[in-house]
Coordinates of C-alpha atoms in Angstrom, one line a residue:
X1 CA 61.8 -5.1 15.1
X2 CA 60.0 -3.7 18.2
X3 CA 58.0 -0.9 15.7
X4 CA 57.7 -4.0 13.1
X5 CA 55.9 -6.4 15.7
X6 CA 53.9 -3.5 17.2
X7 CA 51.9 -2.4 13.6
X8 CA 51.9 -5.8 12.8
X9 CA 50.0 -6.7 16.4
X10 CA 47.5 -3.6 15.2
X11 CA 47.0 -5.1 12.1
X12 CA 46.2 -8.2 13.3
X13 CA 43.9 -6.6 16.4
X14 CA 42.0 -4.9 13.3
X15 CA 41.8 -8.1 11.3
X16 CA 39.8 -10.1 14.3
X17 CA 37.6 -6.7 15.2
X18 CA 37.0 -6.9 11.6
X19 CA 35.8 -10.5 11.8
X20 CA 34.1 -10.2 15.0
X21 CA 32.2 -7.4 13.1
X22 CA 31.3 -9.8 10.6
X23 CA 29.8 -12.5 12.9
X24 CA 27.9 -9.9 14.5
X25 CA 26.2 -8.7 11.1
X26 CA 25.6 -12.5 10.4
X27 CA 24.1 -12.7 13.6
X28 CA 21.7 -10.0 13.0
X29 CA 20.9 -10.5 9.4
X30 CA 19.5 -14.2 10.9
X31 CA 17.7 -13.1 13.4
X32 CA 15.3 -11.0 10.8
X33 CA 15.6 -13.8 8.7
X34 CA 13.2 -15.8 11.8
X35 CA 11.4 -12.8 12.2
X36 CA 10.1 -12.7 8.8
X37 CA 9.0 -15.6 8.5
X38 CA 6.2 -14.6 10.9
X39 CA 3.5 -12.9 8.6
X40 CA 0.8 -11.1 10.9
X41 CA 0.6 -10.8 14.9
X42 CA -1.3 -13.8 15.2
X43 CA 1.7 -16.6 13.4
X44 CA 2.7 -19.3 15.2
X45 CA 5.5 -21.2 14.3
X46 CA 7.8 -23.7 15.6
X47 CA 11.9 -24.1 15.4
X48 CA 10.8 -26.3 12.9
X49 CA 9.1 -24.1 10.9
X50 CA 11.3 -21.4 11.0
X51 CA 14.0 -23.5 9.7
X52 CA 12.2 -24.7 6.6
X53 CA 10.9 -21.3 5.8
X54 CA 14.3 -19.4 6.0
X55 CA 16.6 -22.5 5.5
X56 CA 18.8 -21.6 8.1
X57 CA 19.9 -25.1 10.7
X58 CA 17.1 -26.2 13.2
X59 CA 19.8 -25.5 15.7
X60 CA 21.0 -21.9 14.6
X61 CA 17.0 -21.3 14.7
X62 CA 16.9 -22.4 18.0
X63 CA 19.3 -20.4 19.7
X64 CA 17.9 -17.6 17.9
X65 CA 14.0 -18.1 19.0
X66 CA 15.8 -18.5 22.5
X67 CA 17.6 -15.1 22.5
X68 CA 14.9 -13.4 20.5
X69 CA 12.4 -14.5 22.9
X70 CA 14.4 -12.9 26.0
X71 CA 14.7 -10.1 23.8
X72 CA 10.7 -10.1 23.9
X73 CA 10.8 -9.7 20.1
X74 CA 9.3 -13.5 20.0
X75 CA 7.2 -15.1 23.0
X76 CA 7.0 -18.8 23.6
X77 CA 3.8 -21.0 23.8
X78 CA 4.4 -23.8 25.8
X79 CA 1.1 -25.6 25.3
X80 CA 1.8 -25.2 21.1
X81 CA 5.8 -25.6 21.8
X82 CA 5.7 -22.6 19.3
X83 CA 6.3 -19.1 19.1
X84 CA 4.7 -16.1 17.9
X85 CA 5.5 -12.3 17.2
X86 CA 6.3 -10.7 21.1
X87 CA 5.4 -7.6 22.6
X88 CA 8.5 -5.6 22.1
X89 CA 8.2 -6.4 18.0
X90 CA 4.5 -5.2 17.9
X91 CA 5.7 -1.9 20.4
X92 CA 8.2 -1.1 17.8
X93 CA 6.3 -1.7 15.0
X94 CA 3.2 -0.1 16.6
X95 CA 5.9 3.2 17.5
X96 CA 6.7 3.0 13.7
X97 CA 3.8 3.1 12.1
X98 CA 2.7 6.0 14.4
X99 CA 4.6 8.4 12.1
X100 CA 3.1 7.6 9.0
X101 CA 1.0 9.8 9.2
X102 CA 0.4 11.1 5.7
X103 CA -0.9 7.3 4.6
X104 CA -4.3 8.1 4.9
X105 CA -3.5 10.5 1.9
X106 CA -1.5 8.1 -0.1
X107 CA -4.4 5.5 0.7
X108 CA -6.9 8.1 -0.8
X109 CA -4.4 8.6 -3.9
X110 CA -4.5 4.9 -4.4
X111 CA -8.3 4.5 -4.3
X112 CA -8.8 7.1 -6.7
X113 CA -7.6 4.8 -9.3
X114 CA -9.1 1.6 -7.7
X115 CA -12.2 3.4 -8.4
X116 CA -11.2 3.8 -12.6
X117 CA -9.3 0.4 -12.8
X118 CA -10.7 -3.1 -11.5
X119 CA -7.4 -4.2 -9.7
X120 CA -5.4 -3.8 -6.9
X121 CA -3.1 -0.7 -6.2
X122 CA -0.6 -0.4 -3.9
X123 CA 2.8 1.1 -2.4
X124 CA 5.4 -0.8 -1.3
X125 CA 9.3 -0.7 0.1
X126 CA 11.9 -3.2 -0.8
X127 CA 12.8 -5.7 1.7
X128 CA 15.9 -7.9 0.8
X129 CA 14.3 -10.0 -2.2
X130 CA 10.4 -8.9 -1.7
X131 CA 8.1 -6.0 -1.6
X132 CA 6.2 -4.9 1.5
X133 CA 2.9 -3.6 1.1
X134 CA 2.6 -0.3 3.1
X135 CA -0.7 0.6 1.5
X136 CA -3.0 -0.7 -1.1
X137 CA -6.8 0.1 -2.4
X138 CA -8.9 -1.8 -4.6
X139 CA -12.2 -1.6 -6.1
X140 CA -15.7 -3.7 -5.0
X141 CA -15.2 -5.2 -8.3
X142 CA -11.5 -6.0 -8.0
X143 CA -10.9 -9.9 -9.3
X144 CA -8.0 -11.9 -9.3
X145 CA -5.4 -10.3 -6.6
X146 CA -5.8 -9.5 -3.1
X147 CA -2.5 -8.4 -1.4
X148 CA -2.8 -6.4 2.0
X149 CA -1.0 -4.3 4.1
X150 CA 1.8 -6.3 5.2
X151 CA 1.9 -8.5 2.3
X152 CA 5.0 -9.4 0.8
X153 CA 5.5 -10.3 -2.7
X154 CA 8.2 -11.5 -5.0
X155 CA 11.0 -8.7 -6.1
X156 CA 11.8 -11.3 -9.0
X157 CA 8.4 -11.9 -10.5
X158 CA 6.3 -8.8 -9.7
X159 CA 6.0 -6.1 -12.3
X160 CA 7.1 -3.5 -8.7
X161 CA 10.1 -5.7 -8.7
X162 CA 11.0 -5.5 -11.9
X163 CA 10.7 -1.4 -11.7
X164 CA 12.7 -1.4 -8.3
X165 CA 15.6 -3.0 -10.3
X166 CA 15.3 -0.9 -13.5
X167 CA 15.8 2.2 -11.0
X168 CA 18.9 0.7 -9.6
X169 CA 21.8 2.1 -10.2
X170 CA 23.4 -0.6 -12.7
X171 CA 26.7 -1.8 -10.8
X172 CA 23.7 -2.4 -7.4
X173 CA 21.4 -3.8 -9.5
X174 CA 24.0 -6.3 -11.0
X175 CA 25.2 -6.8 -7.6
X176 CA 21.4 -7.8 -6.4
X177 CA 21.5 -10.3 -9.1
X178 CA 24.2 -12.1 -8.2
X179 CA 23.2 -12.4 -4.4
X180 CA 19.8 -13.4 -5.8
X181 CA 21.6 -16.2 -7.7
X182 CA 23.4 -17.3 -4.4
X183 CA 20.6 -17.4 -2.7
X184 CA 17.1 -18.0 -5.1
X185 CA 18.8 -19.1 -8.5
X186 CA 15.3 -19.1 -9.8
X187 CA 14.1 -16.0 -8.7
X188 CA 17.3 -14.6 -10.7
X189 CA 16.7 -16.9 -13.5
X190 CA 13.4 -15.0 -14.1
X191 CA 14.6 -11.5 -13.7
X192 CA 18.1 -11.4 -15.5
X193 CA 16.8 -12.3 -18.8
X194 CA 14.6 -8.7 -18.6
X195 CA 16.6 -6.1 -16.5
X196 CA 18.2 -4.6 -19.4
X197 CA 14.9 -3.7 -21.1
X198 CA 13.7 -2.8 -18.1
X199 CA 15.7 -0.4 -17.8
X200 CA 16.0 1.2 -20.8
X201 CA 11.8 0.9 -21.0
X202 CA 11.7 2.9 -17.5
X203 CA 14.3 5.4 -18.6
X204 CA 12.3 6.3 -22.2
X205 CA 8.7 5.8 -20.2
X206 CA 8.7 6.3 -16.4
X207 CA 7.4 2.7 -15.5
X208 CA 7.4 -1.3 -16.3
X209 CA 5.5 -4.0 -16.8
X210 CA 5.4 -7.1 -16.1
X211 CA 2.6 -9.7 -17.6
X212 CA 2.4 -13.3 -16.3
X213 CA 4.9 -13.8 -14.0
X214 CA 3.5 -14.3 -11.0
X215 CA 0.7 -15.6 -12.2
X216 CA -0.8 -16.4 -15.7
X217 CA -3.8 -14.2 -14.9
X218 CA -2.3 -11.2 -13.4
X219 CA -0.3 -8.4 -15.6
X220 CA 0.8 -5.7 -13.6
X221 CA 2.4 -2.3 -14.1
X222 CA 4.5 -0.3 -11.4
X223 CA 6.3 3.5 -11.4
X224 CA 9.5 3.7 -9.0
X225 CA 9.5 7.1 -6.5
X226 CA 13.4 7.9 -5.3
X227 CA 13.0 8.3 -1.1
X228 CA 16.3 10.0 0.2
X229 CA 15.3 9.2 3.6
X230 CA 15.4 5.2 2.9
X231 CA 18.1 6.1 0.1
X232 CA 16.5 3.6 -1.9
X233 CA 13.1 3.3 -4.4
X234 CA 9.3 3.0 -3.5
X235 CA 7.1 2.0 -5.8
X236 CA 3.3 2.5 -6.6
X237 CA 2.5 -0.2 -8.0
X238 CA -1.1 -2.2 -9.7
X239 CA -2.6 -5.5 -10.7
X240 CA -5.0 -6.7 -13.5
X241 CA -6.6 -9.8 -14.7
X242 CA -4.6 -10.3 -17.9
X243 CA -8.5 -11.3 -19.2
X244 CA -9.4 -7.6 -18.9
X245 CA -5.7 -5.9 -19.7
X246 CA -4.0 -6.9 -22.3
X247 CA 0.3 -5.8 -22.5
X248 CA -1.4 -3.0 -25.2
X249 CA -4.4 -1.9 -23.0
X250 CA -1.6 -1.8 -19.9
X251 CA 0.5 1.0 -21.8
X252 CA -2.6 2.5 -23.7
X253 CA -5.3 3.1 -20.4
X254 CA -3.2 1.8 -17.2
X255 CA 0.2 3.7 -17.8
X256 CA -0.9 7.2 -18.2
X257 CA -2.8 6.7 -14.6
X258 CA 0.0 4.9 -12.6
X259 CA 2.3 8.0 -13.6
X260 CA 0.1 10.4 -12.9
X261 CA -0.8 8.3 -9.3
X262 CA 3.4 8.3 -9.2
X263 CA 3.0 12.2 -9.6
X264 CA 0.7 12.7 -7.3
X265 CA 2.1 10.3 -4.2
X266 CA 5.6 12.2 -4.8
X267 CA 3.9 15.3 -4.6
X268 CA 2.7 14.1 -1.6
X269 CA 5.8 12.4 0.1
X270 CA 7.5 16.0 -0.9
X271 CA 5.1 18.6 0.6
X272 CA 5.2 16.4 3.7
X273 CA 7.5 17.5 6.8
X274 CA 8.7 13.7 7.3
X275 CA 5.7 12.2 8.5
X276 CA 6.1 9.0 6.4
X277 CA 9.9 10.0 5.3
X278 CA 12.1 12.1 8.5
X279 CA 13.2 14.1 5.0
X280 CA 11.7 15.7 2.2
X281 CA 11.8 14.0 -1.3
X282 CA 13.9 16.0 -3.4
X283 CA 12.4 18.5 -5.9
X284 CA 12.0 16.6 -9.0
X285 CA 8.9 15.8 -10.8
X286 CA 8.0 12.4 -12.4
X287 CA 7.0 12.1 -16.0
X288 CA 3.4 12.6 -16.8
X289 CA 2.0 11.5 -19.7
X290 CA 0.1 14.1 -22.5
X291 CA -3.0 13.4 -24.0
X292 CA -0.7 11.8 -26.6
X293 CA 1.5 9.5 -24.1
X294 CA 4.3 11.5 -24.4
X295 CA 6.7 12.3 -21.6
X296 CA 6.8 15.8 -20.5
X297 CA 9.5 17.1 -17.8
X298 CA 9.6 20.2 -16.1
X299 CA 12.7 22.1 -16.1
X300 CA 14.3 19.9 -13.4
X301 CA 15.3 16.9 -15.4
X302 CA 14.2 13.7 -14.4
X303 CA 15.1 12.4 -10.8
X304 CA 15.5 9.0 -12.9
X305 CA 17.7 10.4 -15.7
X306 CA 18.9 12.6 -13.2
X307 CA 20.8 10.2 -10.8
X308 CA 22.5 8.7 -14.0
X309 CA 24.5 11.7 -14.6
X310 CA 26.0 12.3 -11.3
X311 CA 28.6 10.4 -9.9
X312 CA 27.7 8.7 -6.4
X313 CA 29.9 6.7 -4.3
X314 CA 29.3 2.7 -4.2
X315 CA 26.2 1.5 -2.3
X316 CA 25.7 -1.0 0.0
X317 CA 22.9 -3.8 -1.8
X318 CA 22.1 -4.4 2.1
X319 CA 20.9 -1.3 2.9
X320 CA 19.1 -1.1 -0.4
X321 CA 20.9 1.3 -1.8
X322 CA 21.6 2.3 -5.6
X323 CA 20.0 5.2 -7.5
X324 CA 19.9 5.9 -11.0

């Protein structure tokens, strides 16, 4: 009985560790929920605010602006009884974005086809159920979308959404969904009708494309890039008035240049020594199309195709992982 009390004392020691663990995570997936919701250094938002814009309780939001604050990640206004972004978030942001070094060059990749396409390119990371910018370029004449650096943009109705969760592995992209349905049933209303020929259109062709669905004047078409470092996708990614590109022009004139801009930004990412990524990307070209819009591969297959074939442990969907 002594033995019999003792493991069952352990297991019950594990299960509340366990559960403390959990209320911790909660904890600090909320707290980047409120800090989100500020867009740009200069935001100033109230408990308010905060609470309509990540739906959390006005009083879970205010403890949180109170211990974030203390924290210096937020800093308090008294005159506006609001808060803004705090020094110790712009340090660490600052101290982030001193690595990336090698954007310049991606930025310079990305204007080269600003400068053949009227529309806006960029390349962005995944963040929960959006895209970040990290860079973009656009054309003088570039009409109709004007995302930034820093700008986030639907996962669910963005053609660099759609590619992210074509790349997925398809037991983490299916487990995306159904948090997306949990959380924005109508962001996964609009993206589960089309993953499956997503993917099987990314597989055969390298990219996606998405036309009208986040707005009816924008199509867009986007090529995913495997990071190791972030274990997850990036993607380059482009906008067009739908007036100017039709679906047919997108594949015929748009495609053949976003693949070779994938080529070209992985060719860069992989030559680097970690100044955007700590690690090399792994040796495996993207598809780029012949004169005919064909897919040629080298000799390494496919990092794409490739991740398909070999058998990976589960992923967490939080830490954006999956990999086809």
């Amino acid at each position: 009985m002594g033995r019999r009390s003792e493991r069952l004392s352990k297991q019950g020691m594990l299960a509340s560790d366990l559960a403390g663990d959990g209320d911790v995570i909660q904890v600090v997936s909320r707290a980047f929920d409120v800090l989100r919701c500020f867009e740009g250094h200069e935001a100033r938002l109230g408990n308010l605010e905060i609470s309509n814009r990540c739906g959390l309780p006005r009083s879970t939001v205010s403890r949180l602006t109170h211990t974030l604050t203390r924290m210096g990640q937020l800093v308090y206004l008294p005159r506006d009884q609001k808060y803004r972004i705090g020094p110790s978030a712009v340090a660490m942001s600052t101290s982030m974005m001193r690595g990336l070094q090698l954007r310049n060059l991606i930025r310079l990749r990305l204007q080269d086809v600003a400068e053949q396409l009227p529309g806006t390119v960029g390349f962005v990371i995944p963040d929960r159920f959006h895209l970040v910018y990290l860079e973009f370029a656009r054309a003088a004449n570039a009409l109709g979308l004007h995302e930034s650096t820093g700008s986030r943009i639907a996962m669910a109705s963005t053609a660099a959404g759609h590619a992210y969760t074509a790349a997925l592995d398809v037991d983490v992209g299916d487990a995306l969904l159904a948090e997306m349905e949990r959380e924005i049933p109508a962001g996964a209303k609009l993206l589960r009708p089309r993953i499956e020929a997503n993917r099987r259109f990314l597989r055969e062709h390298g990219y996606v494309v998405a036309c009208g669905l986040w707005s009816p004047h924008i199509n867009g078409l986007a090529v995913p890039l495997w990071s190791p470092q972030y274990q997850t996708f990036v993607v380059v990614t482009i906008g067009l008035l739908s007036a100017m590109y039709d679906e047919k022009r997108l594949h015929k004139e748009v495609a053949p240049r976003m693949l070779e801009l994938g080529a070209a930004v992985g060719a860069t990412l992989e030559g680097a020594d970690g100044d955007i990524f700590s690690n090399r990307l792994e040796g495996k070209s993207l598809p780029v199309p012949t004169q005919n819009n064909k897919i040629i591969k080298t000799e390494d297959a496919d990092e794409l195709e490739a991740g398909t074939r070999r058998p990976r442990p589960a992923r967490s969907v939080r830490a954006r992982d999956g990999r086809r």
